[in-house]
PDB file of C-alpha atoms and ligand atoms in Angstrom:
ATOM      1  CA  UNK A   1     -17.679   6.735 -14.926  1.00 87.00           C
ATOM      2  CA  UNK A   2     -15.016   6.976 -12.206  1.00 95.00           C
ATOM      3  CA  UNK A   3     -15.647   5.110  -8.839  1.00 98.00           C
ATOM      4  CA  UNK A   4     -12.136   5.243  -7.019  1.00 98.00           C
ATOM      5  CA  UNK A   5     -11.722   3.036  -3.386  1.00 98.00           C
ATOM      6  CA  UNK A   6      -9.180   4.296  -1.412  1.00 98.00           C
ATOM      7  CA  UNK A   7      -6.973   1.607   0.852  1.00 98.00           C
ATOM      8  CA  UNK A   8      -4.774   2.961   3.280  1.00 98.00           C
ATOM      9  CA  UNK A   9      -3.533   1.361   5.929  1.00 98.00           C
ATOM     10  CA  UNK A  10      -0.035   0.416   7.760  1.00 98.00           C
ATOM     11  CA  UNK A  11       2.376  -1.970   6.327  1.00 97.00           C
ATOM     12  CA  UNK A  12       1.185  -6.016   6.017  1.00 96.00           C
ATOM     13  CA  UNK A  13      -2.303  -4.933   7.111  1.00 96.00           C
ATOM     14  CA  UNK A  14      -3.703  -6.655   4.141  1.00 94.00           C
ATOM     15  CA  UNK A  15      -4.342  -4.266   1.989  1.00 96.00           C
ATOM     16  CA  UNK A  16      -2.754  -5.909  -1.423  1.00 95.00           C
ATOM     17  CA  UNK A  17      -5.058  -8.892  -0.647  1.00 96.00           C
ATOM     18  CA  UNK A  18      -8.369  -7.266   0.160  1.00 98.00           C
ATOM     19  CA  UNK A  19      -7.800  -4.915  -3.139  1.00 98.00           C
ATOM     20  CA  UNK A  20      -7.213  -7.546  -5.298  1.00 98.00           C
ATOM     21  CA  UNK A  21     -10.246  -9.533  -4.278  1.00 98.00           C
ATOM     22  CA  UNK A  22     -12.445  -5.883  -4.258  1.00 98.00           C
ATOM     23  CA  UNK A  23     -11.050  -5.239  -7.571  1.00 98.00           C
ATOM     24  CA  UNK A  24     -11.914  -8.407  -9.068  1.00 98.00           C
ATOM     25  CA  UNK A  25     -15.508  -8.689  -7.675  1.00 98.00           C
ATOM     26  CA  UNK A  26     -16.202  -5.434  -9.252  1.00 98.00           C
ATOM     27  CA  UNK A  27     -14.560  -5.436 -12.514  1.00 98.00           C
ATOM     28  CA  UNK A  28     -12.114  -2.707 -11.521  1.00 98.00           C
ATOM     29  CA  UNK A  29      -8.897  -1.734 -11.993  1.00 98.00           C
ATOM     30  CA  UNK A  30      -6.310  -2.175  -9.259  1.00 98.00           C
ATOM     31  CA  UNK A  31      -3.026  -0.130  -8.441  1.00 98.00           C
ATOM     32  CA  UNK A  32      -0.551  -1.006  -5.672  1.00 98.00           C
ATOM     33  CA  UNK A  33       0.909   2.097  -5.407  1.00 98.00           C
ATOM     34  CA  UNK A  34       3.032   0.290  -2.599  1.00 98.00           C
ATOM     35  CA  UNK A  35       4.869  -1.544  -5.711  1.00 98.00           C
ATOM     36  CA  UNK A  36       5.568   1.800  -7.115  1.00 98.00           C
ATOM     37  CA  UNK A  37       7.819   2.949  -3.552  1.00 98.00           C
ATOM     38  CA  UNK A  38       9.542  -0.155  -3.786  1.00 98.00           C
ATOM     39  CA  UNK A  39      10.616  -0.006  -7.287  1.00 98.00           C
ATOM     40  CA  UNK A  40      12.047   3.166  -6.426  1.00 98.00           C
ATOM     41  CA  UNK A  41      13.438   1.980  -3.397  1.00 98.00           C
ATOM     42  CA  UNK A  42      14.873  -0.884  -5.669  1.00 98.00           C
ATOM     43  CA  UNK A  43      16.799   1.168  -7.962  1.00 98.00           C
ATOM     44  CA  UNK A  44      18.083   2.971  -4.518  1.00 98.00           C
ATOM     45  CA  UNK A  45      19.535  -0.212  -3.600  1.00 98.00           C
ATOM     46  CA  UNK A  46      21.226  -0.545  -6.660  1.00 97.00           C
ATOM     47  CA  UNK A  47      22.928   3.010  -6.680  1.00 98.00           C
ATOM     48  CA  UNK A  48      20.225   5.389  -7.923  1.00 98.00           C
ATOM     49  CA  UNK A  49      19.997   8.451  -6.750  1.00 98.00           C
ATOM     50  CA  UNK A  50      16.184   8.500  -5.166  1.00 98.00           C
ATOM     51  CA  UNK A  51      14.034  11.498  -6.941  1.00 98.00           C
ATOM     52  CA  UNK A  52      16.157  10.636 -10.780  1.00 98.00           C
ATOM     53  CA  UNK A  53      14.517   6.812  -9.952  1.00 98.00           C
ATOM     54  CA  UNK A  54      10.985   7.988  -9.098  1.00 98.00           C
ATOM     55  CA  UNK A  55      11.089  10.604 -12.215  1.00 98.00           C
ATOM     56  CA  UNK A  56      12.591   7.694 -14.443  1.00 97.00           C
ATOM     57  CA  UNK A  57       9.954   4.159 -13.689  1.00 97.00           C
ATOM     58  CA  UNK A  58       9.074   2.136 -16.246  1.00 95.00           C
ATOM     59  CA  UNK A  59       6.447  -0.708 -16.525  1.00 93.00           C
ATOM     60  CA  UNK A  60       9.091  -3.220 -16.142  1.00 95.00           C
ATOM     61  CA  UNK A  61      10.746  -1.968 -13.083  1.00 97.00           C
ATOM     62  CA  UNK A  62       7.564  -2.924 -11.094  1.00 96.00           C
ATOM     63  CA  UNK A  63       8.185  -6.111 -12.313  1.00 95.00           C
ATOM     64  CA  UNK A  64      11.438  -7.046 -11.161  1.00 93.00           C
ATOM     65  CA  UNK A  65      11.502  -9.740  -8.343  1.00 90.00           C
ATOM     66  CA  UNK A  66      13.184  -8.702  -5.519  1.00 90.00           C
ATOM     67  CA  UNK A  67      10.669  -5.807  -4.514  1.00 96.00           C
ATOM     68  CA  UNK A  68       9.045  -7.311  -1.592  1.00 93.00           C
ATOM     69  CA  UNK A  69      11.842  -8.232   0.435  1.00 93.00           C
ATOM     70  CA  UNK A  70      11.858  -6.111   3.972  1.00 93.00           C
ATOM     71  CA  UNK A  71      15.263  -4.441   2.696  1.00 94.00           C
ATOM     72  CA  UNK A  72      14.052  -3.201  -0.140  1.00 97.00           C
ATOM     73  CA  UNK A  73      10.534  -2.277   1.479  1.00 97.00           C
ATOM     74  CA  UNK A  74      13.040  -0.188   4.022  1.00 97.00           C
ATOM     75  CA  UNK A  75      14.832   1.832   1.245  1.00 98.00           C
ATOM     76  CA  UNK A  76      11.054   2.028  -0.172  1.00 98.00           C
ATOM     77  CA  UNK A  77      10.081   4.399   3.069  1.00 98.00           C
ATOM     78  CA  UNK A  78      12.860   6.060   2.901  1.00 98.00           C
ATOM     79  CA  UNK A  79      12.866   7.208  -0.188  1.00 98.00           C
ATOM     80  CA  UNK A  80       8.980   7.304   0.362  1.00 98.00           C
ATOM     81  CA  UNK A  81       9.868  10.298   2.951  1.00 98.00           C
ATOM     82  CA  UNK A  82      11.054  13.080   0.717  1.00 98.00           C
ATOM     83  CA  UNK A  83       8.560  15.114  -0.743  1.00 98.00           C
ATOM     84  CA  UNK A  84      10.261  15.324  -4.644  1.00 98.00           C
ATOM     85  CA  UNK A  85      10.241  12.002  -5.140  1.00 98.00           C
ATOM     86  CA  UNK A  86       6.425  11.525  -3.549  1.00 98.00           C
ATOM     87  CA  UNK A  87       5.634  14.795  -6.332  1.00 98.00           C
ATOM     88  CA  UNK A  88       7.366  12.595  -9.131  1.00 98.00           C
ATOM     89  CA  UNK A  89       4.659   9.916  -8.496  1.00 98.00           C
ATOM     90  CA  UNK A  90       1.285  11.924  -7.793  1.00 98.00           C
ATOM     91  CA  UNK A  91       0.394  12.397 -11.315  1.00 97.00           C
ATOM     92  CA  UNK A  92       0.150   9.067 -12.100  1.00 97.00           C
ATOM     93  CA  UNK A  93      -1.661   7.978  -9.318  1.00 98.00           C
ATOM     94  CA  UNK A  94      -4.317  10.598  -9.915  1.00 98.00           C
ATOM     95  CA  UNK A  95      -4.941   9.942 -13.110  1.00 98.00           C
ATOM     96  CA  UNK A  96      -5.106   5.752 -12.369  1.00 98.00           C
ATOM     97  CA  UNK A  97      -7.756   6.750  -9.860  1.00 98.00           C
ATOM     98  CA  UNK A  98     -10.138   8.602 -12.064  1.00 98.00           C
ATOM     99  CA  UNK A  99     -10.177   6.252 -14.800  1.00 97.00           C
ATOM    100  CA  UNK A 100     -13.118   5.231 -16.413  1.00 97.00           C
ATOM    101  CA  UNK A 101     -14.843   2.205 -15.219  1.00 97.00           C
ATOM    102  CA  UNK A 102     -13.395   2.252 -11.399  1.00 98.00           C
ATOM    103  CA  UNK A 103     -10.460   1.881  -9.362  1.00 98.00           C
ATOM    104  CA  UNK A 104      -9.122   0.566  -6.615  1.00 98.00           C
ATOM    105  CA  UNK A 105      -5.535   1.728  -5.082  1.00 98.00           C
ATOM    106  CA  UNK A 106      -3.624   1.027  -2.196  1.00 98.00           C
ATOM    107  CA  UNK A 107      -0.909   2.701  -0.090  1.00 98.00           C
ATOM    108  CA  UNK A 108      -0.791   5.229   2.861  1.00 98.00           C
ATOM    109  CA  UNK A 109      -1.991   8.469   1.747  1.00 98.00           C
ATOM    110  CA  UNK A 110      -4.739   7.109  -1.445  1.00 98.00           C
ATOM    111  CA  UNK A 111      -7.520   8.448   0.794  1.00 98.00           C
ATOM    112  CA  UNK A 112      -5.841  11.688   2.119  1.00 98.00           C
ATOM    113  CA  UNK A 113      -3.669  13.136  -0.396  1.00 98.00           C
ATOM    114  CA  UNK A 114      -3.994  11.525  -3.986  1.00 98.00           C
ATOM    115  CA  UNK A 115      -7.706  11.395  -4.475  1.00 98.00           C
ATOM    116  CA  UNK A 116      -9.282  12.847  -0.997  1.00 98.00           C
ATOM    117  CA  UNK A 117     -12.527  12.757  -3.677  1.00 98.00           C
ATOM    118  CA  UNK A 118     -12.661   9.026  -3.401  1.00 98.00           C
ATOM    119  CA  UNK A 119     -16.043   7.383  -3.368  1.00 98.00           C
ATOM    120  CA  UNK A 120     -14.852   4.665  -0.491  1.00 98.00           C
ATOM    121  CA  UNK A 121     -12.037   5.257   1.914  1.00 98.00           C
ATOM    122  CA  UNK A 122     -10.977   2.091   4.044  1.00 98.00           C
ATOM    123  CA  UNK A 123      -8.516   2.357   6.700  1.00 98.00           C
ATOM    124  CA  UNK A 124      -7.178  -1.551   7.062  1.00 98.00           C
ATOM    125  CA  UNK A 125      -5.211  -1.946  10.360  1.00 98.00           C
ATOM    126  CA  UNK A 126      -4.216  -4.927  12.449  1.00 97.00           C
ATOM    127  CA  UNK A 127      -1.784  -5.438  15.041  1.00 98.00           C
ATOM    128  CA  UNK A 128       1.810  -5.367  14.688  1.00 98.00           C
ATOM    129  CA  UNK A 129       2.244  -8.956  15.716  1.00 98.00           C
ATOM    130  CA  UNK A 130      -0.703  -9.709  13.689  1.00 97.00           C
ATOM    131  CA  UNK A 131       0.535  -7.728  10.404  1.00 98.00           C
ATOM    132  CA  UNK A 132       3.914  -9.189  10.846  1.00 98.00           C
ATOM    133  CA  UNK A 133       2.721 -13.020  11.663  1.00 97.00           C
ATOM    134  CA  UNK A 134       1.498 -13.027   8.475  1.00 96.00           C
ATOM    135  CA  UNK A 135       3.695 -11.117   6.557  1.00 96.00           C
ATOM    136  CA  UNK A 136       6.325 -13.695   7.335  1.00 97.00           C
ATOM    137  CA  UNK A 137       3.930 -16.787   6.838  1.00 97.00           C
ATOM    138  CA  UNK A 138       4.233 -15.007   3.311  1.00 94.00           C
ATOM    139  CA  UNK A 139       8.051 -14.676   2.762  1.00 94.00           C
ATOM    140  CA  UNK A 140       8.671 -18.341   4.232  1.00 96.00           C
ATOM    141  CA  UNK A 141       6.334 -19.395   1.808  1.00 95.00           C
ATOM    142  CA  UNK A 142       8.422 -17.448  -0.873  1.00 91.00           C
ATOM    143  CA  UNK A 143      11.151 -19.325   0.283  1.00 92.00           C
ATOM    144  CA  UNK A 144      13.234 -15.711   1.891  1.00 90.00           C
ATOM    145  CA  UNK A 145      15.005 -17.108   5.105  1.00 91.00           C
ATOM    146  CA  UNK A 146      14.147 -14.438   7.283  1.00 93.00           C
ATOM    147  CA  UNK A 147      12.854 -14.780  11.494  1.00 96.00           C
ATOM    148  CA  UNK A 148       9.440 -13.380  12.798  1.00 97.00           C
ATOM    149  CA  UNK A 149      11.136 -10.581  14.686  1.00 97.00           C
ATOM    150  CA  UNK A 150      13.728  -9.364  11.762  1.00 95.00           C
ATOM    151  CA  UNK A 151       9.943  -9.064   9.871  1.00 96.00           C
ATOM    152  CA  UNK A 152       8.470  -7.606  12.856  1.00 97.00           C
ATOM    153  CA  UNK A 153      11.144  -4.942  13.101  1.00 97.00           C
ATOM    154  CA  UNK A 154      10.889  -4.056   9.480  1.00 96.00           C
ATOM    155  CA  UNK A 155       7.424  -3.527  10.092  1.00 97.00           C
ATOM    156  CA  UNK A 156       7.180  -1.238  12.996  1.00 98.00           C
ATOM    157  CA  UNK A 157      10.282   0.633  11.764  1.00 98.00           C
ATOM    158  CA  UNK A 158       8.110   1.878   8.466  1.00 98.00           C
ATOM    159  CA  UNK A 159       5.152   2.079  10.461  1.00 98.00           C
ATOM    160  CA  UNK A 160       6.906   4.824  12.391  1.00 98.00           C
ATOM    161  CA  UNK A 161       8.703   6.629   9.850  1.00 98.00           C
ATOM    162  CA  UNK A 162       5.692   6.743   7.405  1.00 98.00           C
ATOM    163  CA  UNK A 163       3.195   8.075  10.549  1.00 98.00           C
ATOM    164  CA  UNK A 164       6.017  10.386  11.149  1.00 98.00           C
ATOM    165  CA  UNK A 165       7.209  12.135   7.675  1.00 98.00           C
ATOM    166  CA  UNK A 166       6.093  15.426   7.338  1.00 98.00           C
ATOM    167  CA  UNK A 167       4.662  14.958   3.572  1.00 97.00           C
ATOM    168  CA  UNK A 168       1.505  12.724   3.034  1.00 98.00           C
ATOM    169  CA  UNK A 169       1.809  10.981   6.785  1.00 98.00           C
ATOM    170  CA  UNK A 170       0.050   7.542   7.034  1.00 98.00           C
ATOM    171  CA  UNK A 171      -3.171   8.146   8.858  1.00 98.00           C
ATOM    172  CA  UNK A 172      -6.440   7.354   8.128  1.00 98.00           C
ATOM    173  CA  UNK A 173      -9.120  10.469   5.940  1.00 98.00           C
ATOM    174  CA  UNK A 174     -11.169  11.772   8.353  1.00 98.00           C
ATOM    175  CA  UNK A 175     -14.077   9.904   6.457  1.00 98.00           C
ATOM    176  CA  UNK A 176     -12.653   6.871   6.450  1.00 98.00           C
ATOM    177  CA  UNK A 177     -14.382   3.587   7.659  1.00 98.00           C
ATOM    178  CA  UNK A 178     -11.817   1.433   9.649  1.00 98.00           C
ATOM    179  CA  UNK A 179     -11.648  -2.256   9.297  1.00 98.00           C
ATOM    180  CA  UNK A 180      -9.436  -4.144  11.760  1.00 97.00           C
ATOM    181  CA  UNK A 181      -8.633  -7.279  10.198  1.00 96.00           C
ATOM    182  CA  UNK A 182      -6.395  -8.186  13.892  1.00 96.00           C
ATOM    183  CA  UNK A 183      -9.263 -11.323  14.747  1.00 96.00           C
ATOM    184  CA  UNK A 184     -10.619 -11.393  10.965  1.00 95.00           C
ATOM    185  CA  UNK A 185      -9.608 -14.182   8.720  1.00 93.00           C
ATOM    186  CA  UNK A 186      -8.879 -12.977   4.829  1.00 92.00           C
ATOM    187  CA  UNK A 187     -12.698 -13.593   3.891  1.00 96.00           C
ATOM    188  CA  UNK A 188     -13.942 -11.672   6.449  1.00 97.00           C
ATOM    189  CA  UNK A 189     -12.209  -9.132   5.692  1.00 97.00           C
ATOM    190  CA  UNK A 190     -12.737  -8.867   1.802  1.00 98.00           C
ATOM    191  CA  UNK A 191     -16.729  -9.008   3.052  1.00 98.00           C
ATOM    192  CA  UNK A 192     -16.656  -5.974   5.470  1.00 98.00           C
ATOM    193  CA  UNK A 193     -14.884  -3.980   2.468  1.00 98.00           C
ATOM    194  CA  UNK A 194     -17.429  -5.204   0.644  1.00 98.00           C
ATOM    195  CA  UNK A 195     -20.124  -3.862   2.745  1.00 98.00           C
ATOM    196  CA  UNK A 196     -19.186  -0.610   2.881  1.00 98.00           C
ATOM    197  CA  UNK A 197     -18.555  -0.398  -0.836  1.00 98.00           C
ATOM    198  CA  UNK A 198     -21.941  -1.489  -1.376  1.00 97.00           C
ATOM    199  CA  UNK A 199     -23.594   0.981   1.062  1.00 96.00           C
ATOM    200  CA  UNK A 200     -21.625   3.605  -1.077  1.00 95.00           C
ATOM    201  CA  UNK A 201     -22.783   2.974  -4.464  1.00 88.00           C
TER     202      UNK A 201
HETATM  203  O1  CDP B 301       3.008  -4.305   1.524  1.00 83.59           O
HETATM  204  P1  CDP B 301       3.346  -3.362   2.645  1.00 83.59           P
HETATM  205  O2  CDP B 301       2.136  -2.837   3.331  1.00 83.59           O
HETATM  206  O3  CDP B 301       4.345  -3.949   3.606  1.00 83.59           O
HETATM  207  O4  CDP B 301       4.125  -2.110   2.015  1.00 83.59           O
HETATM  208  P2  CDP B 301       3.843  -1.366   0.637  1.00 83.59           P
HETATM  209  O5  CDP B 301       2.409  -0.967   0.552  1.00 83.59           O
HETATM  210  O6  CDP B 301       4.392  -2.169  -0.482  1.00 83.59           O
HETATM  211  O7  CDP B 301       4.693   0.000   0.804  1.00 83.59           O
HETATM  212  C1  CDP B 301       6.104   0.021   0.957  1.00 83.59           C
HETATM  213  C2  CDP B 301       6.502   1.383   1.499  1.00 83.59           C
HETATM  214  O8  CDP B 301       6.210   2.375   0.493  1.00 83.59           O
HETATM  215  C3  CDP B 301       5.737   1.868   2.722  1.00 83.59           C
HETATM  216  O9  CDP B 301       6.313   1.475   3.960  1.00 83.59           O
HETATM  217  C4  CDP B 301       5.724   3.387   2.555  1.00 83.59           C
HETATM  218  O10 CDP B 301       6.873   3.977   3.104  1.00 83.59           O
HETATM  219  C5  CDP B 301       5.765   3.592   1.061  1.00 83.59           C
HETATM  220  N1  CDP B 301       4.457   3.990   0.498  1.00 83.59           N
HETATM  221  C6  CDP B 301       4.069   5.316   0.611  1.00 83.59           C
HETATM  222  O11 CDP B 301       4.767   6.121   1.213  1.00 83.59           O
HETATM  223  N2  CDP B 301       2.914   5.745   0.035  1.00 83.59           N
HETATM  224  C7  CDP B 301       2.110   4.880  -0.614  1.00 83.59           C
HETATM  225  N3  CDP B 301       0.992   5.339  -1.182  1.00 83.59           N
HETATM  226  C8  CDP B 301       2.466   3.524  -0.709  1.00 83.59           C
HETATM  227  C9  CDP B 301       3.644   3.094  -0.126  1.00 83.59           C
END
């Protein structure tokens, strides 16, 4: 039976961590469709043309290991702003979000746009500082050189252009149940999804 959770949510809100946990407590499958904007975003970088790189992914492209660096995250919104290449990648979503057995995807538009039929819609948020704070915590740990405000920029530059693009804007469903994870440590978090997954099934 299908049982998709839709997390939206601005960038470094948490989202990739509270989905992973979700999907794992539930025996669910688990889709960062935020992966699939930065591969594209990659192959951008590296001289593609943006809508023949979205129509021409393969597995191993989300596996290459520069895709969570803030420059390639940049060239992901950007790319992530024209309406072809978002097309290229809908199908795919879709159908990873009515498998059988559950799913659980992440992004900016899972609850609005690629399965507004979702059984659970979470809108994760948390302040900029907040997002970015940890978001670099993250990268340092990775060992990428980069400051707190060049991470804080890349942040609230995509926040902007993805709340602003006219196709599939980031903004919560209008039945979505916000959790702002700003004064929540990562367990907390995972156990308010959790709660309102539970009240849903
Ligand atoms: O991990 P973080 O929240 O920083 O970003 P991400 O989820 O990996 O997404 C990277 C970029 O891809 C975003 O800033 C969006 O521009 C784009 N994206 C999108 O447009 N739609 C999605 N469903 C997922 C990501």
């Amino acid at each position: 039976m299908a049982f998709t959770i839709a997390i939206d949510g601005p960038a470094a809100a948490g989202k990739g961590t509270i989905s992973k946990a979700i999907a794992r407590e539930l025996g669910f499958a688990h889709l960062d469709t935020g992966l699939i904007y930065r591969a594209v975003g990659a192959k951008v970088l590296a001289g593609s043309d943006p809508l023949k790189a979205a129509n021409s992914l393969s597995a191993e492209d989300l596996e290459a290991d520069n895709l969570r660096t803030p420059e390639v995250a940049q060239a992901a919104s950007k790319a992530a702003v024209i309406a072809e290449v978002r097309a290229a990648l809908v199908q795919f979503q879709r159908s990873f979000a009515r498998r059988a057995g559950g799913a659980v995807l992440d992004g900016r538009d899972i609850g609005t746009v690629i399965c507004p039929e979702a059984e659970v819609k979470l809108f994760v948020t948390a302040s900029a500082e907040v997002r970015a704070q940890r978001r670099h915590a993250e990268l340092t740990e990775k060992g990428h050189a980069l400051s707190f405000d060049e991470v804080l920029a890349d942040v609230k530059a995509r926040d902007d252009r993805d709340m602003s693009r006219a196709e599939a804007p980031l903004k919560p469903a209008e039945d979505a149940v916000l959790i702002d994870t700003s004064d929540l440590a990562i367990d907390e978090a995972i156990t308010a999804a959790l709660q309102v997954i539970h009240a849903a099934r």
